[in-house]
Coordinates of C-alpha atoms in Angstrom, one line a residue:
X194 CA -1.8 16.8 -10.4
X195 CA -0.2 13.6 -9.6
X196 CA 2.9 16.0 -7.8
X197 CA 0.4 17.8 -5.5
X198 CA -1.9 14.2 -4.9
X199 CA 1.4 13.0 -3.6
X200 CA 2.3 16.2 -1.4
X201 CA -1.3 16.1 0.4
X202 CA -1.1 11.9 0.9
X203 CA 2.4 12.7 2.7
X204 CA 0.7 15.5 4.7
X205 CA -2.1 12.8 6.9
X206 CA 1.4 10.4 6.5
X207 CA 2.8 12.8 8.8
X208 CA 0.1 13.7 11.0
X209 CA -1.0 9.9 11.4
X210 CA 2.6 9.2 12.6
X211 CA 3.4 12.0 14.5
X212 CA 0.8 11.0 17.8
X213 CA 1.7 7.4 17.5
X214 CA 5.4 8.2 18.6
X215 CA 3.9 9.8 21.5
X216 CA 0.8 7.6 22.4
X217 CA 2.6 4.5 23.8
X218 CA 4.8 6.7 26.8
X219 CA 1.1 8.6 27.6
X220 CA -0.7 5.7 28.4
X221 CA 2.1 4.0 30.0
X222 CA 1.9 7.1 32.5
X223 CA -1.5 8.2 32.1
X224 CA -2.9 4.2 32.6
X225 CA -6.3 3.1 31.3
X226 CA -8.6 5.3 32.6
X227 CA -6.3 8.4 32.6
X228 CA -6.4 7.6 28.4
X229 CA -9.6 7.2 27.7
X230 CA -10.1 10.7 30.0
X231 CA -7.7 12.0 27.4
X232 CA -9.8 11.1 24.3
X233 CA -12.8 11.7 25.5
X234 CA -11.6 15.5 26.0
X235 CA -9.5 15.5 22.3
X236 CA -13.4 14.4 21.5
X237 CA -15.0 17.5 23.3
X238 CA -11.9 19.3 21.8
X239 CA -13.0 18.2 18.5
X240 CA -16.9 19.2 18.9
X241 CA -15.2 22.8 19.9
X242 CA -12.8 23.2 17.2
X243 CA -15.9 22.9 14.5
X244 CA -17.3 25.9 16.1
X245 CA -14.5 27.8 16.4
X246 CA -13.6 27.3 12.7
X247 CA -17.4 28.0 11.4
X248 CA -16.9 26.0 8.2
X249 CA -13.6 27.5 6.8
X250 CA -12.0 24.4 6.8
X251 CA -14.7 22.7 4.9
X252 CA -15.6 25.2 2.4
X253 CA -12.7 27.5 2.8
X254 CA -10.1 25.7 0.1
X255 CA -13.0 26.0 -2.2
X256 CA -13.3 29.6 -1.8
X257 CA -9.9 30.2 -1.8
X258 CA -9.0 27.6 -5.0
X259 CA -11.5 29.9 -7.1
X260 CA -10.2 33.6 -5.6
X261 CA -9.6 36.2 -8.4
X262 CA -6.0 36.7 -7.3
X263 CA -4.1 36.3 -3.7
X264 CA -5.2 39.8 -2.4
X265 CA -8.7 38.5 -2.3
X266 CA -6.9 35.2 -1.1
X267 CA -5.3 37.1 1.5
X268 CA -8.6 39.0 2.1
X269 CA -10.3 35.6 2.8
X270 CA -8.0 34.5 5.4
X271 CA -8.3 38.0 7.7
X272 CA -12.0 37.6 7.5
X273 CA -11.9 33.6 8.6
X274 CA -9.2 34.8 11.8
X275 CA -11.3 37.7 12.9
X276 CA -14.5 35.1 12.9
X277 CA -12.1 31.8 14.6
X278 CA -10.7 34.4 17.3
X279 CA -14.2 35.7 18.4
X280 CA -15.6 32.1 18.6
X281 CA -12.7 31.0 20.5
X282 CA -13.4 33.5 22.9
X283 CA -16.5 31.9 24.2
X284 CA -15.8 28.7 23.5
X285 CA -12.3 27.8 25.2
X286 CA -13.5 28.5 28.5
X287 CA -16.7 26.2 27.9
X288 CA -14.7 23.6 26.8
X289 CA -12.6 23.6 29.9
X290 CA -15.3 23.4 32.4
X291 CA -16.8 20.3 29.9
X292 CA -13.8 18.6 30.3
X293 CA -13.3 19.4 33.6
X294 CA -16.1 17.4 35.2
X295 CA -16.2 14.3 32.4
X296 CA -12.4 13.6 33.6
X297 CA -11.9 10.5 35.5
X298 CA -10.6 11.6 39.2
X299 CA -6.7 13.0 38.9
X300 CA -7.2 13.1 34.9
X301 CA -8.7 16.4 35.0
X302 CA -6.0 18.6 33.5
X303 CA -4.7 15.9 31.3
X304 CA -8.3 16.3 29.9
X305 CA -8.9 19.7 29.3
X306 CA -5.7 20.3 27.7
X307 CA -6.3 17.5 25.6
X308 CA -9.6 19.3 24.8
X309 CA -8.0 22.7 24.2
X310 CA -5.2 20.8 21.4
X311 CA -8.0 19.6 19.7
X312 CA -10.6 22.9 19.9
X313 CA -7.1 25.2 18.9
X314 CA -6.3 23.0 15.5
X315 CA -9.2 25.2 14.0
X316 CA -7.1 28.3 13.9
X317 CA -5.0 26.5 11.8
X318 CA -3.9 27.5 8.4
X319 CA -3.7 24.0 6.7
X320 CA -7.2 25.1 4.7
X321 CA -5.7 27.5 2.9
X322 CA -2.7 25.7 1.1
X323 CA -5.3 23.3 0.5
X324 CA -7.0 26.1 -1.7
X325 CA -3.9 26.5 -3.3
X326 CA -2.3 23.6 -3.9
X327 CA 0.4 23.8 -1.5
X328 CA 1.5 21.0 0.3
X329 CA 4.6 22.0 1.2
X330 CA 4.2 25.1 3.1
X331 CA 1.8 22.9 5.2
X332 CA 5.1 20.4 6.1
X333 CA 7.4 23.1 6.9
X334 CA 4.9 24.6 9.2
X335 CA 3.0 21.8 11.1
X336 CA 3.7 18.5 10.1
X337 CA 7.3 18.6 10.1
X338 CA 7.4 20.6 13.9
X339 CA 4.7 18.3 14.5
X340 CA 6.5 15.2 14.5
X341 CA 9.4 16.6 15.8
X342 CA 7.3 17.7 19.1
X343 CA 5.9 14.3 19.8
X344 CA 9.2 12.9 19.4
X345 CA 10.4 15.7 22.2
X346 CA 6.9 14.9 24.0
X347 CA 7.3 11.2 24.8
X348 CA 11.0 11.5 25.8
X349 CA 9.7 13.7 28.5
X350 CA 6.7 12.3 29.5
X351 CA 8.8 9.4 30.1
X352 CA 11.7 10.6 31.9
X353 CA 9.7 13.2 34.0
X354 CA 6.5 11.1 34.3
X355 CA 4.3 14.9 33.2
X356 CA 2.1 13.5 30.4
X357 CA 0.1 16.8 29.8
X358 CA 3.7 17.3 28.3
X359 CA 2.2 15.6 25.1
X360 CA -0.9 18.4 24.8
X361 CA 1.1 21.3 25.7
X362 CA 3.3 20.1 22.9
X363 CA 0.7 20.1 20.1
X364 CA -0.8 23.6 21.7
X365 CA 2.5 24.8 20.8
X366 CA 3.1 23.9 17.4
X367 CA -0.4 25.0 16.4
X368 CA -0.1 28.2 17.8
X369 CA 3.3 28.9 16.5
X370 CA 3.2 27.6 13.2
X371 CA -0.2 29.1 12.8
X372 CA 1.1 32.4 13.7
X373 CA 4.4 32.6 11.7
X374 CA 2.2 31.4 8.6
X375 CA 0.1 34.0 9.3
X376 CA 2.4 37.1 9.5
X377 CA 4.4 35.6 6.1
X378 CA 1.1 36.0 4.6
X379 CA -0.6 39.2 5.4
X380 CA 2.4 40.8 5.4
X381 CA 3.2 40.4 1.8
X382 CA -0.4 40.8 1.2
X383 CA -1.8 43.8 3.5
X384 CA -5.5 44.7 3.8
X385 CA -8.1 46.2 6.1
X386 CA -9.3 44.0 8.9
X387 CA -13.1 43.2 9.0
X388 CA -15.2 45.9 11.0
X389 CA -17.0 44.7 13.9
X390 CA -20.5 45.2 12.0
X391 CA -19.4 42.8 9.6
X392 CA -18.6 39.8 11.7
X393 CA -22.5 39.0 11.7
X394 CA -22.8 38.5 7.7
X395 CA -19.5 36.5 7.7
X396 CA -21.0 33.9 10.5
X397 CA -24.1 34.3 8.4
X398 CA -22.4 33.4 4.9
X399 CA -20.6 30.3 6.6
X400 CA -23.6 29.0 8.8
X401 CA -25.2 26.5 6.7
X402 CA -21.4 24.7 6.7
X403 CA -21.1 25.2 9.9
X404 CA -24.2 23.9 11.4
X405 CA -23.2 20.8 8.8
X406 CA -19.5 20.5 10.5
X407 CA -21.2 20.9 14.1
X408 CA -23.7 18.0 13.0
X409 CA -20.8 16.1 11.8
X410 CA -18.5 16.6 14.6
X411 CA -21.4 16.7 17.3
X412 CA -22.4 12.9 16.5
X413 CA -18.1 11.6 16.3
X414 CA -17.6 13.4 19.7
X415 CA -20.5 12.0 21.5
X416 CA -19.4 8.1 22.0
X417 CA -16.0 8.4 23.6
X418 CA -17.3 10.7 26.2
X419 CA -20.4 8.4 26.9
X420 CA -18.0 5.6 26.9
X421 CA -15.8 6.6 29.3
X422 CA -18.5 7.9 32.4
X423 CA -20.5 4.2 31.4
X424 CA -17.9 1.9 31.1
X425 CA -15.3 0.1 33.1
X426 CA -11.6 1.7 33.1
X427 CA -10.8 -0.9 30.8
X428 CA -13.3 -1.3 28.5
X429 CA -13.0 2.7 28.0
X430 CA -9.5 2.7 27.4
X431 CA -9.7 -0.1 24.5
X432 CA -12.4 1.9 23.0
X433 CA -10.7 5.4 23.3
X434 CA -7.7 3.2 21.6
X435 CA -9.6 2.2 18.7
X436 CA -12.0 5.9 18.5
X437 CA -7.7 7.3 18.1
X438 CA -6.9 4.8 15.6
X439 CA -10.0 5.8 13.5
X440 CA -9.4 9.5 13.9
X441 CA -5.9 9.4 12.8
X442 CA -7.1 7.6 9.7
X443 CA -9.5 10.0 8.9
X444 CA -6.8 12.7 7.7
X445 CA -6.8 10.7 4.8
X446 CA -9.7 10.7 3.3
X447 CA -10.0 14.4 4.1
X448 CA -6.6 15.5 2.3
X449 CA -8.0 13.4 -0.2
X450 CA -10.6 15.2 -0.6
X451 CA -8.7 18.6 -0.4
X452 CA -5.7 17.5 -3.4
X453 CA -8.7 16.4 -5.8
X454 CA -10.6 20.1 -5.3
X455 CA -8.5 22.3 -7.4
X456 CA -7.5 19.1 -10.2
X457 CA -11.9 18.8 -10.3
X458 CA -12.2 22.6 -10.2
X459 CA -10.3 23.5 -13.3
X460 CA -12.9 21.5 -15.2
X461 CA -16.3 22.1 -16.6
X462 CA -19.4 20.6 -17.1
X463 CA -19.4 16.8 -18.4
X464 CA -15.2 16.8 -18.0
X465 CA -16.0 17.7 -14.7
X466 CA -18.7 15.2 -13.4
X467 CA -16.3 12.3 -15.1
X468 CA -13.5 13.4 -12.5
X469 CA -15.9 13.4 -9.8
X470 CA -16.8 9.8 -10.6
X471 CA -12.9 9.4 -10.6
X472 CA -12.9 11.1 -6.6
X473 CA -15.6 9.3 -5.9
X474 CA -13.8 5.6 -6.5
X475 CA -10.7 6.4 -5.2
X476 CA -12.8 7.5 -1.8
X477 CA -14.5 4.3 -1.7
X478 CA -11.1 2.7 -2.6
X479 CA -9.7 4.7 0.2
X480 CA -12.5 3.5 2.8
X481 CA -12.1 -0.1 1.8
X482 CA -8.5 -0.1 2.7
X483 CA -8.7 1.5 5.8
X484 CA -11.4 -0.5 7.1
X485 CA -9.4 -3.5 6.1
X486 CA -5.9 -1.8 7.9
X487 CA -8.4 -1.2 11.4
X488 CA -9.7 -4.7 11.3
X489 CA -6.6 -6.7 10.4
X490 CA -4.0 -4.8 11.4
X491 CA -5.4 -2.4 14.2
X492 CA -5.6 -5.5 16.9
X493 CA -1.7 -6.1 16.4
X494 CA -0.6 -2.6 16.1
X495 CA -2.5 -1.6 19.6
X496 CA -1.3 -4.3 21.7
X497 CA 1.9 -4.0 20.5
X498 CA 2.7 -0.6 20.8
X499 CA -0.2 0.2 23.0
X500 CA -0.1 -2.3 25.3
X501 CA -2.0 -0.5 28.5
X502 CA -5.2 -0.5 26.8
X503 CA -5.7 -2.3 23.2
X504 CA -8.2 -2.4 20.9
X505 CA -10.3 -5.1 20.7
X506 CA -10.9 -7.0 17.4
X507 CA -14.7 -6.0 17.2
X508 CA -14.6 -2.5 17.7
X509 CA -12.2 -1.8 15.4
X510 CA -14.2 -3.8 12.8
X511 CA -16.5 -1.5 13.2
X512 CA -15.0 1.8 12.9
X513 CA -13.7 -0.2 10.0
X514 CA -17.2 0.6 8.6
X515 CA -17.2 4.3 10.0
X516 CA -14.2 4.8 8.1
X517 CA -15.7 3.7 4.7
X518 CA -19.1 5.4 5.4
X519 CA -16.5 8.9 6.2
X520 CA -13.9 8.0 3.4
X521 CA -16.9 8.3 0.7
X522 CA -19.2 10.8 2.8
X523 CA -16.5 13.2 2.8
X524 CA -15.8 13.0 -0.9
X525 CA -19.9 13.3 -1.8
X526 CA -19.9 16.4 0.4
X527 CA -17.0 18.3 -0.5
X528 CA -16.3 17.3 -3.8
X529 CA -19.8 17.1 -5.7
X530 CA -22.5 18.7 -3.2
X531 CA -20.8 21.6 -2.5
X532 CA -19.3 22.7 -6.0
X533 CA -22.9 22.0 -6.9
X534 CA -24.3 24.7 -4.2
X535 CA -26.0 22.1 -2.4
X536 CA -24.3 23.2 1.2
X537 CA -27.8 23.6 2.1
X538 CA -28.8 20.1 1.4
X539 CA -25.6 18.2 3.2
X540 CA -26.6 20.2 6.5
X541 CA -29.9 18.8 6.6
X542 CA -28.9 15.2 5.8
X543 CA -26.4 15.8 8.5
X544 CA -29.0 17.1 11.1
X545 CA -31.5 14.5 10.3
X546 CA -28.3 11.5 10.8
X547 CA -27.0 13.2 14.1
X548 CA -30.7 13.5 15.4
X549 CA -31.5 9.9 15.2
X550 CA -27.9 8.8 15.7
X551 CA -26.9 10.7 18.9
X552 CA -30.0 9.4 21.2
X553 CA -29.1 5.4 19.6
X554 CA -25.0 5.8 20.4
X555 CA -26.8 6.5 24.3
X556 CA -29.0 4.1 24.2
X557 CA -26.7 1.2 22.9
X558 CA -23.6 2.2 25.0
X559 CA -25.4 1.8 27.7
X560 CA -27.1 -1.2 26.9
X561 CA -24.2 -2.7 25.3
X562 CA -21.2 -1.1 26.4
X563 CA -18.4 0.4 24.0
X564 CA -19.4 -2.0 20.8
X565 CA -22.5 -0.4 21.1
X566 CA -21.4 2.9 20.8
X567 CA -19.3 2.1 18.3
X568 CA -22.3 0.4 16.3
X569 CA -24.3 3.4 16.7
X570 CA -21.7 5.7 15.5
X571 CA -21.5 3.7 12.2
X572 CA -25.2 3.8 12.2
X573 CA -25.4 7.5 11.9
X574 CA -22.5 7.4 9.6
X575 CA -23.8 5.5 6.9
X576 CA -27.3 7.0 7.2
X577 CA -25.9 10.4 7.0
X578 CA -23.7 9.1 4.1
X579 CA -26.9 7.5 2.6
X580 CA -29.0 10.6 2.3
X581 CA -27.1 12.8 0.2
X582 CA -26.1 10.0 -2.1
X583 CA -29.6 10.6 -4.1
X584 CA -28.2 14.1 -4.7
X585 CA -24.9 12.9 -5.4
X586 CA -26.2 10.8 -8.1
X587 CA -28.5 13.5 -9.3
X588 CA -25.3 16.5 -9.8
X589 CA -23.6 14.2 -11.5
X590 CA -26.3 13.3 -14.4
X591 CA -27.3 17.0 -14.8
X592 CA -22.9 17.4 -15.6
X593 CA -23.1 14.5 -18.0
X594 CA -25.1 16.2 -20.4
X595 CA -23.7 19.9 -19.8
X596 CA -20.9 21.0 -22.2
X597 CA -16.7 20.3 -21.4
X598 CA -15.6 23.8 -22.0
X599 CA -15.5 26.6 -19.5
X600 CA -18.4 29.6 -19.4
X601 CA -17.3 32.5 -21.2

């Protein structure tokens, strides 16, 4: 267990270092309000990608970490690419013309390819070796070509001055990687593709995730965008700084939560609710840490190597705060309510945070300006965190007086 913990920490290691080689030389060329363009279309990009993946990255490492053998593994994975192509289909193109007009003037490719690199990370395959336990296959065939891509990217975009160099670059190790995975795996495990009349009870058996991950995703896309049509070219770039500095940190928590799924999976009953206790403190831990890291070390690491538009101290406080409320949220969710068949449950807490939370990230932005946003999106945050820890509480006292050993 401790082996595969370690392989999945390295993973976000990776991924976290892998844009910050590149990030400096884009918003050297790119300037303040050509980067906070960019993240407010990875953030539209973002919003897209959790349609187009219809909940397989949330409850697909589950559903693969309990599969009878790897033909039904295998059997998994056709049915999640026929349903992430047929989504894409609509939802590229939208995503485009989205980006398009919330660009600020000569950003406007910059930002929809930005959007596209985030929207296309949700054909990836980094799910499933979550669902098996394999972080390794995951190196070889994203992070790895990752960081070797950005390191490519921001020697170009410096020397040719062509920052949608850095997007293109990220399209292409997705796609590839993504693909070669792909044809290693079906090939050694063949199988009949879904029919076309059975695309609507796969979107069916995924929608109550779904609508959860688009509730998620809708409320953490909405304040870079608002930022940067509301505020000064500044203001938007330090917040679009800090809102990249929080989203990078966020693969943490989240492979996390994906190493402890099979370790709390292969136990029963009161075994198993103690090693959810364990998750659950080692996701607050996790939370406490990086909300320390944003506060105290965010304002040194963005002017230093950001320069062009850093952070300032208070906003990175508080996505300090949205970092814990997402560190534990995540854990709740994906490592107690959902083994627990309470998918149903997390979707409306999630609803009822994004609904209040959406119309107060507005209304404080534009009262306030970018520390408002970023108060409101901690608002909804927490709140949504707060409603499903009653639940949380409640699955894990029904497992401490259930029996250790597995069902015959």
């Amino acid at each position: 267990m401790k082996r595969r913990l370690l392989g999945f920490l390295l993973v976000p290691a990776i991924a976290a270092l892998s844009p910050l080689i590149a990030l400096p030389a884009v918003v050297q060329i790119a300037g303040a309000s050509g980067w906070a363009s960019a993240i407010a279309g990875e953030s539209i990009g973002t919003f897209a990608a959790i349609a187009i993946g219809w909940g397989w990255a949330t409850i697909g490492p589950a559903l693969i970490s309990i599969a009878a053998d790897d033909d039904e593994r295998a059997r998994l994975y056709r049915e999640s690419i026929a349903v992430r192509l047929m989504i894409s289909i609509i939802a590229l193109p939208a995503l485009g013309v989205i980006c398009w007009f919330i660009a600020s003037p000569g950003s406007e490719w910059l930002t929809v390819l930005m959007g596209a690199q985030g929207a296309l990370i949700a054909l990836s395959f980094t799910w499933f070796c979550a669902g098996v336990g394999d972080p390794k296959t995951i190196v070889i065939f994203d992070a790895a070509p990752r960081l070797i891509a950005n390191l490519a990217a921001a020697g170009l975009v410096l020397m040719t001055g062509v920052v949608v160099l850095y997007p293109l670059a990220g399209i292409a190790v997705t796609l590839i990687g993504t693909g070669l995975f792909t044809m290693r795996l079906l090939r050694r495990h063949p199988g009949p593709w879904p029919r076309p009349r059975d695309i609507p009870a796969l979107l069916r058996s995924n929608l109550s995730v779904a609508l959860n991950d688009a509730g998620l995703s809708g409320y953490s896309s909405v304040p870079a965008p608002v930022v940067n049509v509301t505020a000064s070219a500044s203001a938007a770039g330090g917040y679009a700084t800090a809102d990249k500095m929080l989203k990078l940190g966020q693969f943490i928590p989240m492979t996390l939560a994906n190493a402890l799924q099979a370790w709390i999976g292969e136990a029963h009953g009161a075994h198993r609710g103690r090693r959810m206790g364990v998750a659950l403190l080692l996701a607050a831990g996790a939370g406490l840490i990086g909300w320390a890291g944003l506060a105290l070390v965010g304002p040194w690491l963005t002017s230093t190597f950001l320069p062009a538009a850093p952070a300032p101290f208070d906003i990175l406080l508080v996505m300090g705060l949205v970092f814990f409320f997402f560190s534990v949220r995540t854990a709740v969710a994906r490592l107690v309510l959902f083994p627990a068949g309470q998918a149903g449950a997390v979707m409306r807490a999630t609803l009822i945070a994004t609904a209040a939370g959406i119309p107060l990230m507005i209304a404080l932005a534009i009262a306030w300006g970018p520390l408002g946003a970023a108060l409101g999106y901690a608002f909804t945050e927490g709140a949504a965190t707060l409603l499903l820890a009653r639940r949380c509480f409640r699955v894990l006292r029904d497992l401490r007086h259930a029996p250790s050993e597995a069902p015959v």
